[in-house]
Short mmCIF file of C-alpha atoms in Angstrom, two decimals:
data_model
loop_
_atom_site.label_atom_id
_atom_site.label_comp_id
_atom_site.label_asym_id
_atom_site.label_seq_id
_atom_site.Cartn_x
_atom_site.Cartn_y
_atom_site.Cartn_z
CA GLY M 1111 0.64 36.79 42.48
CA ASP M 1112 1.05 33.23 41.28
CA ARG M 1113 1.62 34.27 37.68
CA PRO M 1114 5.05 33.06 36.56
CA THR M 1115 7.50 35.93 36.08
CA PHE M 1116 9.46 34.15 33.39
CA SER M 1117 9.20 32.90 29.83
CA PHE M 1118 10.48 29.56 28.62
CA ILE M 1119 12.67 30.39 25.61
CA GLY M 1120 14.76 27.35 24.80
CA VAL M 1121 16.44 24.04 25.54
CA ALA M 1122 20.19 23.47 25.55
CA LEU M 1123 22.12 20.22 25.48
CA GLU M 1124 25.16 19.86 27.71
CA GLY M 1125 26.54 16.47 26.76
CA ASP M 1126 23.49 14.23 27.08
CA ARG M 1127 21.87 16.46 29.70
CA ARG M 1128 19.12 18.87 28.73
CA THR M 1129 18.80 22.23 30.37
CA ALA M 1130 15.93 24.68 30.07
CA ILE M 1131 16.51 28.34 29.24
CA PHE M 1132 14.26 30.99 30.76
CA LEU M 1133 13.96 34.73 30.30
CA MET M 1134 13.09 36.38 33.57
CA GLU M 1135 10.88 39.45 33.90
CA ASP M 1136 13.93 41.62 34.62
CA GLY M 1137 15.63 40.53 31.40
CA GLN M 1138 18.00 38.03 33.02
CA VAL M 1139 18.53 34.72 31.24
CA VAL M 1140 18.57 31.68 33.54
CA ILE M 1141 19.58 28.13 32.61
CA VAL M 1142 18.18 25.37 34.82
CA GLY M 1143 18.52 21.60 34.78
CA VAL M 1144 16.00 19.00 35.91
CA GLY M 1145 15.37 19.37 39.65
CA GLY M 1146 16.72 22.91 39.64
CA ALA M 1147 14.94 25.82 41.22
CA LEU M 1148 13.55 28.75 39.28
CA GLU M 1149 13.05 31.74 41.54
CA HIS M 1150 11.86 30.45 44.92
CA GLN M 1151 8.55 28.76 44.29
CA TYR M 1152 9.24 26.86 41.07
CA ARG M 1153 11.18 23.68 40.31
CA VAL M 1154 11.91 22.12 36.94
CA GLY M 1155 10.44 18.63 36.73
CA GLY M 1156 11.21 17.54 33.20
CA ILE M 1157 12.79 18.88 30.04
CA GLU M 1158 11.72 17.67 26.63
CA GLU M 1159 12.97 18.66 23.20
CA ALA M 1160 10.63 21.65 23.02
CA ALA M 1161 8.79 21.74 26.34
CA VAL M 1162 9.43 21.95 30.06
CA THR M 1163 7.39 20.83 33.07
CA ILE M 1164 7.46 23.09 36.13
CA PHE M 1165 6.13 22.45 39.64
CA ASP M 1166 5.28 25.30 41.95
CA SER M 1167 5.45 25.22 45.74
CA ASN M 1168 1.82 24.04 45.92
CA GLY M 1169 2.60 21.06 43.71
CA THR M 1170 0.78 22.51 40.73
CA VAL M 1171 2.31 21.30 37.49
CA ARG M 1172 2.52 23.49 34.41
CA ARG M 1173 3.84 22.48 31.04
CA HIS M 1174 5.39 25.23 28.96
CA GLU M 1175 5.98 24.65 25.25
CA LEU M 1176 8.25 26.53 22.90
CA ARG M 1177 6.23 28.60 20.46
#
C-alpha cells in the first residue's frame, strides 16, 4: 500500500549538513540527506532539527516529527 514502511528516528549532523535517520520495516537503519531517495517512491525534501519532510512519487508531502 502507500503506508510508509519506515520510521523517522533521528537527525545527524555531518559538518554543516543534516541527514535524516530512518528505521526500515526490516530493521535496517538508513541515513539519507536532502534530495536522497528512501526506498523507491520517497524522496527527502527537507531536514529540520527534529523533523523531516518527505515527498512520495505522487508529489504528496508528509512531515514526520521526532517523538
